[in-house]
Structure formats: C-alpha cells, structure tokens
Amino acid sequence: MKKEKSKMDVFESLRGMQPAAPPDFLFNSILNAIEQPEFTTTAPMIPIRQLRAVAASLLLLACLNGFAIAQKYKPGPKMNNQTEYSNLTNSYNLYE
Amino acid sequence: MYTDEELLQAVAQGQQEAFAKLYQRFATQVYNTALSYLQQTEDAEEVTQDVFVNIHRSASNFQGNSTVRTWIYRIAINKCMDKLRQKSAQNRFRLFPLQPEINEPPEFRHPGILLENKEAASRLFHHIYSLPETQKTAVILSYVEDLPRQEVADIMGTSRKAVESLLQRAKKSLREKLDAEDS
C-alpha cells in the first residue's frame, strides 16, 4: 500500500485545482496606493548583530571595571577594641 | 484586443483604463502565486497590491527583453521573497524571537483545491513552504501555476535544465517528508 502511494505523483492533490479570485476591494486599494506619493518602503537596515555584540562587549567591560575597582578598594580589617595596631598599619601603610 | 505589450505601453503613458485591463488580465495569476508562496490571504493581498503599484510606476522601464507576463511573474516572485525575508527579519528584531515553528504559516487551505484533495493538499503546501527559495519558486510556478518549464526558467533567470533539476530535488524532498509523516 505504501509502495503504491510512493509511486503516486507528489503533486497529485493539486490536480483540478482552480485559481482563487482576488478580493474585489483590491483594485481600489491599488489605485489608492498609486495616488500616494512614492516613498521607499524599505526600512533602514540596522546591524542588529553588531549592535548586540557591542552591547555585550560594553557590559563585559563595565563588569570587569567594577571588579577591578572592587579589588583595588577592598576594605581592610574592621577596627574594634581588640584590633592590634600592627594589623592596621599593615593594611593602611601606603608607603610600604 | 490589445496585446500585453500594448497595454503596458498605454499604462506607461498614464492611461488608467489600460491599467485596469492589465489588472484584469494578470491579477488572478499574481494573487495565486503570492497565495501559494506566502500561504496567508492578507500577505497575498498585500503583495498583489505591491506588484501592481510597482507595475504602474515602472511600466516605462520595461525593456522588452522578456514577455510582459514573465516580467510580471518576476516582480511577483521577488515581492514574495521580500515579504518572507521581511517577516523573518521582524522575528529576528524581536527581543524574544518566536520559536521557528510559531513563525511557520498556519494551516493553509487553498480555496481552489477540490474537496477530496483538501487534506492532502494542505499537507503538501505545508512542506512546500519549508523548501529552499529556488525549489519553492520552481514548484509553485511549474505545478501550481502550471507554467511551461521554459517560462519558469525565464522567470527565474536560469536554464530549463536547472529548473528540471530543482524540481527533481524538490519532489524527492517532498516525497520523503510526506512518507515520514505517513509512517
């Protein structure tokens, strides 16, 4: 049965097909469109892929920058009554 | 009875009556090609409108290197391809692109198909839609529009042999898809 079906023309179902009529209003709408001033309908091409890549790069750069700043200004040990002076000087001695 | 060339010449000279006659002569062919290509009534109407607006505006540019019919079919096919690309681009521009299957046409039932063939033809059209552009064009012009192979070749700007080859590949691909559905 399947073999018989395979032998059949793929386009068998299109036999006897009648053309569809375009709607009546179409001609008037074409005439209206012709009366409109001509303008280019093609939208300006936006390089969306490049824009996405640039946005991703900027985001990555911002993250890396934030991370670098966070590393640079890492808070030292918190001071309390038990904090030894030597610890503080180790952390804040800029001339070391 | 005017020839197609005479009508087009009259359109180029701004005769609205000639344009109406040219529309009567070719509207059904253009609309059906667009309908088979895009498989959505609204899109087919929009493309038919674009095609005739284009014919009206560029009638004076017709060089006479092909027949008027071939020229009109060529405009229609190009407009259909533009429409599909535009739809695909719209999907790409979305923040959250649609799934490919959502972007496919809804179940299409050509109004001119015989009642007993409706189901089979609907499945066939669904697979025709997913064929590569050139194969799809060759199939629609040859089997839906029933144009001679040489005219299809002229419209597509290729050789008759190339059209035959495209049709062979399209047939094989469609047969495989339909068989896979049946099994």
PDB file of C-alpha atoms in Angstrom:
ATOM      1  CA  MET A   1       0.000   0.000   0.000  1.00  0.00           C
ATOM      2  CA  LYS A   2       2.773   2.367   1.000  1.00  0.00           C
ATOM      3  CA  LYS A   3       4.792   1.484  -2.105  1.00  0.00           C
ATOM      4  CA  GLU A   4       1.756   2.186  -4.259  1.00  0.00           C
ATOM      5  CA  LYS A   5       1.384   5.521  -2.524  1.00  0.00           C
ATOM      6  CA  SER A   6       5.048   6.351  -3.094  1.00  0.00           C
ATOM      7  CA  LYS A   7       4.661   5.734  -6.800  1.00  0.00           C
ATOM      8  CA  MET A   8       1.882   8.303  -6.922  1.00  0.00           C
ATOM      9  CA  ASP A   9       2.768  11.782  -8.070  1.00  0.00           C
ATOM     10  CA  VAL A  10       3.649  14.025  -5.129  1.00  0.00           C
ATOM     11  CA  PHE A  11       1.542  16.755  -6.697  1.00  0.00           C
ATOM     12  CA  GLU A  12      -1.494  14.531  -7.272  1.00  0.00           C
ATOM     13  CA  SER A  13      -3.543  16.545  -4.775  1.00  0.00           C
ATOM     14  CA  LEU A  14      -3.107  19.712  -6.855  1.00  0.00           C
ATOM     15  CA  ARG A  15      -4.877  18.227  -9.860  1.00  0.00           C
ATOM     16  CA  GLY A  16      -8.062  20.013 -10.869  1.00  0.00           C
ATOM     17  CA  MET A  17      -7.117  22.969  -8.709  1.00  0.00           C
ATOM     18  CA  GLN A  18      -8.958  26.190  -9.554  1.00  0.00           C
ATOM     19  CA  PRO A  19      -7.326  29.592  -9.165  1.00  0.00           C
ATOM     20  CA  ALA A  20      -8.566  31.688  -6.258  1.00  0.00           C
ATOM     21  CA  ALA A  21     -10.066  35.050  -7.173  1.00  0.00           C
ATOM     22  CA  PRO A  22      -8.501  38.124  -5.628  1.00  0.00           C
ATOM     23  CA  PRO A  23     -10.896  40.134  -3.454  1.00  0.00           C
ATOM     24  CA  ASP A  24     -12.936  42.852  -5.184  1.00  0.00           C
ATOM     25  CA  PHE A  25     -11.643  45.650  -2.976  1.00  0.00           C
ATOM     26  CA  LEU A  26      -8.068  45.019  -4.074  1.00  0.00           C
ATOM     27  CA  PHE A  27      -8.191  47.054  -7.280  1.00  0.00           C
ATOM     28  CA  ASN A  28      -9.472  50.158  -5.483  1.00  0.00           C
ATOM     29  CA  SER A  29      -6.869  49.777  -2.783  1.00  0.00           C
ATOM     30  CA  ILE A  30      -4.198  49.548  -5.516  1.00  0.00           C
ATOM     31  CA  LEU A  31      -5.494  52.746  -7.117  1.00  0.00           C
ATOM     32  CA  ASN A  32      -5.375  54.464  -3.720  1.00  0.00           C
ATOM     33  CA  ALA A  33      -1.821  53.250  -3.186  1.00  0.00           C
ATOM     34  CA  ILE A  34      -0.791  54.563  -6.604  1.00  0.00           C
ATOM     35  CA  GLU A  35      -2.142  58.021  -5.726  1.00  0.00           C
ATOM     36  CA  GLN A  36       0.007  58.133  -2.601  1.00  0.00           C
ATOM     37  CA  PRO A  37       3.372  59.862  -3.074  1.00  0.00           C
ATOM     38  CA  GLU A  38       6.141  57.405  -3.758  1.00  0.00           C
ATOM     39  CA  PHE A  39       8.433  56.673  -0.871  1.00  0.00           C
ATOM     40  CA  THR A  40      10.847  53.910  -0.126  1.00  0.00           C
ATOM     41  CA  THR A  41       9.175  51.274   1.964  1.00  0.00           C
ATOM     42  CA  THR A  42      12.370  49.533   2.903  1.00  0.00           C
ATOM     43  CA  ALA A  43      13.240  50.319   6.496  1.00  0.00           C
ATOM     44  CA  PRO A  44      16.820  51.377   7.134  1.00  0.00           C
ATOM     45  CA  MET A  45      18.870  48.316   7.860  1.00  0.00           C
ATOM     46  CA  ILE A  46      20.048  48.264  11.461  1.00  0.00           C
ATOM     47  CA  PRO A  47      23.046  45.997  12.018  1.00  0.00           C
ATOM     48  CA  ILE A  48      21.350  44.269  14.954  1.00  0.00           C
ATOM     49  CA  ARG A  49      24.042  41.595  15.350  1.00  0.00           C
ATOM     50  CA  GLN A  50      26.836  44.141  15.532  1.00  0.00           C
ATOM     51  CA  LEU A  51      24.812  46.234  17.983  1.00  0.00           C
ATOM     52  CA  ARG A  52      24.267  43.192  20.174  1.00  0.00           C
ATOM     53  CA  ALA A  53      27.989  42.380  20.083  1.00  0.00           C
ATOM     54  CA  VAL A  54      28.899  45.972  21.009  1.00  0.00           C
ATOM     55  CA  ALA A  55      26.344  45.962  23.866  1.00  0.00           C
ATOM     56  CA  ALA A  56      27.725  42.655  25.177  1.00  0.00           C
ATOM     57  CA  SER A  57      31.304  43.967  24.986  1.00  0.00           C
ATOM     58  CA  LEU A  58      30.368  47.161  26.845  1.00  0.00           C
ATOM     59  CA  LEU A  59      28.592  45.167  29.517  1.00  0.00           C
ATOM     60  CA  LEU A  60      31.618  42.903  29.939  1.00  0.00           C
ATOM     61  CA  LEU A  61      33.930  45.902  30.104  1.00  0.00           C
ATOM     62  CA  ALA A  62      31.721  47.555  32.753  1.00  0.00           C
ATOM     63  CA  CYS A  63      31.715  44.353  34.816  1.00  0.00           C
ATOM     64  CA  LEU A  64      35.496  43.988  34.594  1.00  0.00           C
ATOM     65  CA  ASN A  65      35.957  47.624  35.518  1.00  0.00           C
ATOM     66  CA  GLY A  66      33.645  47.236  38.514  1.00  0.00           C
ATOM     67  CA  PHE A  67      35.538  44.133  39.589  1.00  0.00           C
ATOM     68  CA  ALA A  68      38.890  45.888  39.250  1.00  0.00           C
ATOM     69  CA  ILE A  69      37.672  48.845  41.348  1.00  0.00           C
ATOM     70  CA  ALA A  70      36.271  46.476  43.950  1.00  0.00           C
ATOM     71  CA  GLN A  71      39.644  44.727  44.140  1.00  0.00           C
ATOM     72  CA  LYS A  72      41.541  47.985  44.400  1.00  0.00           C
ATOM     73  CA  TYR A  73      39.437  49.355  47.232  1.00  0.00           C
ATOM     74  CA  LYS A  74      38.996  46.110  49.108  1.00  0.00           C
ATOM     75  CA  PRO A  75      38.058  47.036  52.711  1.00  0.00           C
ATOM     76  CA  GLY A  76      40.677  46.221  55.333  1.00  0.00           C
ATOM     77  CA  PRO A  77      40.027  44.578  58.667  1.00  0.00           C
ATOM     78  CA  LYS A  78      37.341  46.259  60.726  1.00  0.00           C
ATOM     79  CA  MET A  79      38.544  48.138  63.758  1.00  0.00           C
ATOM     80  CA  ASN A  80      37.339  47.293  67.194  1.00  0.00           C
ATOM     81  CA  ASN A  81      38.753  47.378  70.678  1.00  0.00           C
ATOM     82  CA  GLN A  82      40.722  44.190  70.070  1.00  0.00           C
ATOM     83  CA  THR A  83      42.358  45.314  66.842  1.00  0.00           C
ATOM     84  CA  GLU A  84      46.074  45.369  67.079  1.00  0.00           C
ATOM     85  CA  TYR A  85      47.836  48.424  65.873  1.00  0.00           C
ATOM     86  CA  SER A  86      50.272  46.389  63.760  1.00  0.00           C
ATOM     87  CA  ASN A  87      47.390  44.907  61.708  1.00  0.00           C
ATOM     88  CA  LEU A  88      46.107  48.362  60.957  1.00  0.00           C
ATOM     89  CA  THR A  89      49.435  49.695  59.905  1.00  0.00           C
ATOM     90  CA  ASN A  90      49.973  46.649  57.645  1.00  0.00           C
ATOM     91  CA  SER A  91      46.701  47.345  55.910  1.00  0.00           C
ATOM     92  CA  TYR A  92      46.957  51.083  55.526  1.00  0.00           C
ATOM     93  CA  ASN A  93      50.635  51.654  55.176  1.00  0.00           C
ATOM     94  CA  LEU A  94      50.746  53.162  51.690  1.00  0.00           C
ATOM     95  CA  TYR A  95      54.494  53.665  51.805  1.00  0.00           C
ATOM     96  CA  GLU A  96      55.296  50.004  52.376  1.00  0.00           C
TER      97      GLU A  96
ATOM     98  CA  MET B   1      -7.968  43.186 -28.226  1.00  0.00           C
ATOM     99  CA  TYR B   2      -4.700  44.673 -27.047  1.00  0.00           C
ATOM    100  CA  THR B   3      -1.548  42.657 -26.560  1.00  0.00           C
ATOM    101  CA  ASP B   4       0.146  42.680 -23.157  1.00  0.00           C
ATOM    102  CA  GLU B   5       2.936  44.867 -24.542  1.00  0.00           C
ATOM    103  CA  GLU B   6       0.458  47.419 -25.927  1.00  0.00           C
ATOM    104  CA  LEU B   7      -1.378  47.556 -22.634  1.00  0.00           C
ATOM    105  CA  LEU B   8       1.834  48.101 -20.710  1.00  0.00           C
ATOM    106  CA  GLN B   9       2.861  50.838 -23.113  1.00  0.00           C
ATOM    107  CA  ALA B  10      -0.510  52.529 -22.555  1.00  0.00           C
ATOM    108  CA  VAL B  11      -0.019  52.219 -18.787  1.00  0.00           C
ATOM    109  CA  ALA B  12       3.371  53.893 -19.169  1.00  0.00           C
ATOM    110  CA  GLN B  13       1.589  56.755 -20.939  1.00  0.00           C
ATOM    111  CA  GLY B  14      -0.720  57.114 -17.956  1.00  0.00           C
ATOM    112  CA  GLN B  15      -3.906  55.532 -19.321  1.00  0.00           C
ATOM    113  CA  GLN B  16      -5.878  54.295 -16.316  1.00  0.00           C
ATOM    114  CA  GLU B  17      -8.183  52.178 -18.464  1.00  0.00           C
ATOM    115  CA  ALA B  18      -5.215  50.214 -19.766  1.00  0.00           C
ATOM    116  CA  PHE B  19      -4.063  49.669 -16.200  1.00  0.00           C
ATOM    117  CA  ALA B  20      -7.475  48.294 -15.274  1.00  0.00           C
ATOM    118  CA  LYS B  21      -7.329  45.903 -18.235  1.00  0.00           C
ATOM    119  CA  LEU B  22      -3.815  44.787 -17.332  1.00  0.00           C
ATOM    120  CA  TYR B  23      -5.018  44.183 -13.777  1.00  0.00           C
ATOM    121  CA  GLN B  24      -7.954  42.095 -15.014  1.00  0.00           C
ATOM    122  CA  ARG B  25      -5.579  40.042 -17.137  1.00  0.00           C
ATOM    123  CA  PHE B  26      -2.937  39.326 -14.501  1.00  0.00           C
ATOM    124  CA  ALA B  27      -4.455  39.861 -11.043  1.00  0.00           C
ATOM    125  CA  THR B  28      -5.547  36.243 -10.600  1.00  0.00           C
ATOM    126  CA  GLN B  29      -2.141  34.893 -11.603  1.00  0.00           C
ATOM    127  CA  VAL B  30      -0.259  37.281  -9.343  1.00  0.00           C
ATOM    128  CA  TYR B  31      -2.628  36.739  -6.419  1.00  0.00           C
ATOM    129  CA  ASN B  32      -2.469  32.941  -6.714  1.00  0.00           C
ATOM    130  CA  THR B  33       1.302  32.908  -6.961  1.00  0.00           C
ATOM    131  CA  ALA B  34       1.512  35.074  -3.846  1.00  0.00           C
ATOM    132  CA  LEU B  35      -1.073  32.927  -2.069  1.00  0.00           C
ATOM    133  CA  SER B  36       0.846  29.719  -2.813  1.00  0.00           C
ATOM    134  CA  TYR B  37       4.122  31.340  -1.845  1.00  0.00           C
ATOM    135  CA  LEU B  38       3.086  33.070   1.381  1.00  0.00           C
ATOM    136  CA  GLN B  39       0.109  30.856   2.318  1.00  0.00           C
ATOM    137  CA  GLN B  40      -1.697  33.705   4.059  1.00  0.00           C
ATOM    138  CA  THR B  41      -4.521  35.646   2.453  1.00  0.00           C
ATOM    139  CA  GLU B  42      -3.592  39.038   3.949  1.00  0.00           C
ATOM    140  CA  ASP B  43       0.037  38.727   2.856  1.00  0.00           C
ATOM    141  CA  ALA B  44      -1.031  37.637  -0.647  1.00  0.00           C
ATOM    142  CA  GLU B  45      -3.318  40.681  -0.948  1.00  0.00           C
ATOM    143  CA  GLU B  46      -0.568  42.986   0.244  1.00  0.00           C
ATOM    144  CA  VAL B  47       1.961  41.530  -2.210  1.00  0.00           C
ATOM    145  CA  THR B  48      -0.543  41.699  -5.101  1.00  0.00           C
ATOM    146  CA  GLN B  49      -1.067  45.354  -4.308  1.00  0.00           C
ATOM    147  CA  ASP B  50       2.699  45.982  -4.189  1.00  0.00           C
ATOM    148  CA  VAL B  51       3.183  44.178  -7.509  1.00  0.00           C
ATOM    149  CA  PHE B  52       0.585  46.290  -9.340  1.00  0.00           C
ATOM    150  CA  VAL B  53       1.789  49.527  -7.780  1.00  0.00           C
ATOM    151  CA  ASN B  54       5.268  48.553  -8.966  1.00  0.00           C
ATOM    152  CA  ILE B  55       3.956  47.749 -12.467  1.00  0.00           C
ATOM    153  CA  HIS B  56       2.225  51.127 -12.635  1.00  0.00           C
ATOM    154  CA  ARG B  57       5.319  53.010 -11.514  1.00  0.00           C
ATOM    155  CA  SER B  58       7.878  51.131 -13.606  1.00  0.00           C
ATOM    156  CA  ALA B  59       5.872  50.423 -16.770  1.00  0.00           C
ATOM    157  CA  SER B  60       8.035  52.899 -18.670  1.00  0.00           C
ATOM    158  CA  ASN B  61      11.170  50.989 -17.618  1.00  0.00           C
ATOM    159  CA  PHE B  62      10.054  47.766 -19.303  1.00  0.00           C
ATOM    160  CA  GLN B  63      12.821  46.929 -21.767  1.00  0.00           C
ATOM    161  CA  GLY B  64      11.014  44.260 -23.745  1.00  0.00           C
ATOM    162  CA  ASN B  65      13.751  41.669 -23.115  1.00  0.00           C
ATOM    163  CA  SER B  66      11.100  39.232 -21.916  1.00  0.00           C
ATOM    164  CA  THR B  67       7.348  38.932 -22.281  1.00  0.00           C
ATOM    165  CA  VAL B  68       5.173  41.129 -20.085  1.00  0.00           C
ATOM    166  CA  ARG B  69       3.851  38.018 -18.356  1.00  0.00           C
ATOM    167  CA  THR B  70       7.369  36.852 -17.468  1.00  0.00           C
ATOM    168  CA  TRP B  71       8.214  40.340 -16.232  1.00  0.00           C
ATOM    169  CA  ILE B  72       5.117  40.464 -14.015  1.00  0.00           C
ATOM    170  CA  TYR B  73       5.731  36.987 -12.608  1.00  0.00           C
ATOM    171  CA  ARG B  74       9.309  38.009 -11.863  1.00  0.00           C
ATOM    172  CA  ILE B  75       8.118  41.067  -9.917  1.00  0.00           C
ATOM    173  CA  ALA B  76       5.612  38.892  -8.051  1.00  0.00           C
ATOM    174  CA  ILE B  77       8.216  36.295  -7.051  1.00  0.00           C
ATOM    175  CA  ASN B  78      10.653  38.988  -5.921  1.00  0.00           C
ATOM    176  CA  LYS B  79       7.957  40.688  -3.839  1.00  0.00           C
ATOM    177  CA  CYS B  80       7.024  37.348  -2.237  1.00  0.00           C
ATOM    178  CA  MET B  81      10.654  36.680  -1.337  1.00  0.00           C
ATOM    179  CA  ASP B  82      10.972  40.212   0.077  1.00  0.00           C
ATOM    180  CA  LYS B  83       7.866  39.656   2.170  1.00  0.00           C
ATOM    181  CA  LEU B  84       9.175  36.393   3.597  1.00  0.00           C
ATOM    182  CA  ARG B  85      12.556  37.963   4.364  1.00  0.00           C
ATOM    183  CA  GLN B  86      10.827  40.931   5.974  1.00  0.00           C
ATOM    184  CA  LYS B  87       8.790  38.600   8.193  1.00  0.00           C
ATOM    185  CA  SER B  88      11.870  36.635   9.121  1.00  0.00           C
ATOM    186  CA  ALA B  89      13.769  39.870   9.898  1.00  0.00           C
ATOM    187  CA  GLN B  90      10.878  41.116  12.062  1.00  0.00           C
ATOM    188  CA  ASN B  91      11.182  37.933  14.073  1.00  0.00           C
ATOM    189  CA  ARG B  92      14.947  38.457  14.408  1.00  0.00           C
ATOM    190  CA  PHE B  93      14.432  42.022  15.677  1.00  0.00           C
ATOM    191  CA  ARG B  94      12.150  40.882  18.468  1.00  0.00           C
ATOM    192  CA  LEU B  95      13.645  40.953  21.956  1.00  0.00           C
ATOM    193  CA  PHE B  96      12.437  37.402  22.403  1.00  0.00           C
ATOM    194  CA  PRO B  97      12.391  35.788  18.933  1.00  0.00           C
ATOM    195  CA  LEU B  98       9.469  33.495  18.197  1.00  0.00           C
ATOM    196  CA  GLN B  99      10.106  29.791  18.026  1.00  0.00           C
ATOM    197  CA  PRO B 100      10.680  28.685  14.406  1.00  0.00           C
ATOM    198  CA  GLU B 101       7.520  26.574  14.453  1.00  0.00           C
ATOM    199  CA  ILE B 102       5.468  29.608  15.551  1.00  0.00           C
ATOM    200  CA  ASN B 103       6.868  31.504  12.572  1.00  0.00           C
ATOM    201  CA  GLU B 104       5.534  28.864  10.167  1.00  0.00           C
ATOM    202  CA  PRO B 105       2.266  29.575   8.365  1.00  0.00           C
ATOM    203  CA  PRO B 106      -0.971  28.472   9.972  1.00  0.00           C
ATOM    204  CA  GLU B 107      -2.661  25.516   8.320  1.00  0.00           C
ATOM    205  CA  PHE B 108      -3.256  26.665   4.779  1.00  0.00           C
ATOM    206  CA  ARG B 109      -6.177  25.528   2.674  1.00  0.00           C
ATOM    207  CA  HIS B 110      -6.098  26.841  -0.857  1.00  0.00           C
ATOM    208  CA  PRO B 111      -9.666  27.833  -1.794  1.00  0.00           C
ATOM    209  CA  GLY B 112      -9.353  26.325  -5.286  1.00  0.00           C
ATOM    210  CA  ILE B 113      -8.476  22.778  -4.211  1.00  0.00           C
ATOM    211  CA  LEU B 114     -11.006  20.018  -4.870  1.00  0.00           C
ATOM    212  CA  LEU B 115     -12.841  18.923  -1.752  1.00  0.00           C
ATOM    213  CA  GLU B 116     -11.493  15.339  -1.832  1.00  0.00           C
ATOM    214  CA  ASN B 117      -7.893  16.647  -2.056  1.00  0.00           C
ATOM    215  CA  LYS B 118      -8.125  19.294   0.656  1.00  0.00           C
ATOM    216  CA  GLU B 119      -6.329  17.338   3.380  1.00  0.00           C
ATOM    217  CA  ALA B 120      -3.526  16.029   1.158  1.00  0.00           C
ATOM    218  CA  ALA B 121      -3.034  19.424  -0.499  1.00  0.00           C
ATOM    219  CA  SER B 122      -2.855  21.168   2.870  1.00  0.00           C
ATOM    220  CA  ARG B 123      -0.033  18.815   3.944  1.00  0.00           C
ATOM    221  CA  LEU B 124       1.706  19.317   0.612  1.00  0.00           C
ATOM    222  CA  PHE B 125       1.535  23.123   0.860  1.00  0.00           C
ATOM    223  CA  HIS B 126       2.921  22.942   4.384  1.00  0.00           C
ATOM    224  CA  HIS B 127       6.031  21.146   3.103  1.00  0.00           C
ATOM    225  CA  ILE B 128       6.312  23.355   0.007  1.00  0.00           C
ATOM    226  CA  TYR B 129       6.541  26.337   2.380  1.00  0.00           C
ATOM    227  CA  SER B 130       9.666  24.916   4.018  1.00  0.00           C
ATOM    228  CA  LEU B 131      11.515  24.194   0.743  1.00  0.00           C
ATOM    229  CA  PRO B 132      14.548  26.336  -0.152  1.00  0.00           C
ATOM    230  CA  GLU B 133      13.584  29.520  -2.059  1.00  0.00           C
ATOM    231  CA  THR B 134      14.594  28.390  -5.554  1.00  0.00           C
ATOM    232  CA  GLN B 135      12.951  24.973  -5.229  1.00  0.00           C
ATOM    233  CA  LYS B 136       9.819  26.552  -3.847  1.00  0.00           C
ATOM    234  CA  THR B 137       9.653  29.024  -6.747  1.00  0.00           C
ATOM    235  CA  ALA B 138      10.157  26.262  -9.325  1.00  0.00           C
ATOM    236  CA  VAL B 139       7.463  24.076  -7.727  1.00  0.00           C
ATOM    237  CA  ILE B 140       4.879  26.838  -7.449  1.00  0.00           C
ATOM    238  CA  LEU B 141       5.376  28.116 -10.992  1.00  0.00           C
ATOM    239  CA  SER B 142       5.506  24.628 -12.528  1.00  0.00           C
ATOM    240  CA  TYR B 143       2.904  22.684 -10.575  1.00  0.00           C
ATOM    241  CA  VAL B 144       0.575  25.260  -9.046  1.00  0.00           C
ATOM    242  CA  GLU B 145       0.648  27.902 -11.787  1.00  0.00           C
ATOM    243  CA  ASP B 146       1.195  25.195 -14.404  1.00  0.00           C
ATOM    244  CA  LEU B 147       3.620  27.265 -16.482  1.00  0.00           C
ATOM    245  CA  PRO B 148       5.819  25.663 -19.143  1.00  0.00           C
ATOM    246  CA  ARG B 149       9.337  24.792 -17.918  1.00  0.00           C
ATOM    247  CA  GLN B 150      10.963  27.280 -20.299  1.00  0.00           C
ATOM    248  CA  GLU B 151       8.838  30.118 -18.962  1.00  0.00           C
ATOM    249  CA  VAL B 152       9.688  29.114 -15.388  1.00  0.00           C
ATOM    250  CA  ALA B 153      13.354  29.206 -16.393  1.00  0.00           C
ATOM    251  CA  ASP B 154      12.902  32.679 -17.930  1.00  0.00           C
ATOM    252  CA  ILE B 155      11.155  33.984 -14.815  1.00  0.00           C
ATOM    253  CA  MET B 156      13.851  32.582 -12.546  1.00  0.00           C
ATOM    254  CA  GLY B 157      16.630  33.767 -14.854  1.00  0.00           C
ATOM    255  CA  THR B 158      18.086  30.285 -15.192  1.00  0.00           C
ATOM    256  CA  SER B 159      18.197  27.419 -17.682  1.00  0.00           C
ATOM    257  CA  ARG B 160      15.492  24.863 -18.325  1.00  0.00           C
ATOM    258  CA  LYS B 161      17.838  22.114 -17.154  1.00  0.00           C
ATOM    259  CA  ALA B 162      18.408  23.910 -13.873  1.00  0.00           C
ATOM    260  CA  VAL B 163      14.642  24.129 -13.358  1.00  0.00           C
ATOM    261  CA  GLU B 164      14.265  20.387 -14.048  1.00  0.00           C
ATOM    262  CA  SER B 165      16.987  19.697 -11.514  1.00  0.00           C
ATOM    263  CA  LEU B 166      15.347  21.944  -8.894  1.00  0.00           C
ATOM    264  CA  LEU B 167      12.032  20.179  -9.445  1.00  0.00           C
ATOM    265  CA  GLN B 168      13.641  16.735  -9.080  1.00  0.00           C
ATOM    266  CA  ARG B 169      15.225  17.721  -5.792  1.00  0.00           C
ATOM    267  CA  ALA B 170      12.028  19.347  -4.539  1.00  0.00           C
ATOM    268  CA  LYS B 171       9.984  16.270  -5.467  1.00  0.00           C
ATOM    269  CA  LYS B 172      12.419  13.967  -3.645  1.00  0.00           C
ATOM    270  CA  SER B 173      12.397  16.157  -0.574  1.00  0.00           C
ATOM    271  CA  LEU B 174       8.599  16.433  -0.541  1.00  0.00           C
ATOM    272  CA  ARG B 175       8.178  12.683  -1.062  1.00  0.00           C
ATOM    273  CA  GLU B 176      10.486  11.951   1.875  1.00  0.00           C
ATOM    274  CA  LYS B 177       8.656  14.364   4.153  1.00  0.00           C
ATOM    275  CA  LEU B 178       5.226  13.056   3.200  1.00  0.00           C
ATOM    276  CA  ASP B 179       6.367   9.434   3.618  1.00  0.00           C
ATOM    277  CA  ALA B 180       7.871  10.248   7.010  1.00  0.00           C
ATOM    278  CA  GLU B 181       4.518  11.679   8.077  1.00  0.00           C
ATOM    279  CA  ASP B 182       2.663   8.588   6.853  1.00  0.00           C
ATOM    280  CA  SER B 183       4.912   6.113   8.678  1.00  0.00           C
TER     281      SER B 183
END
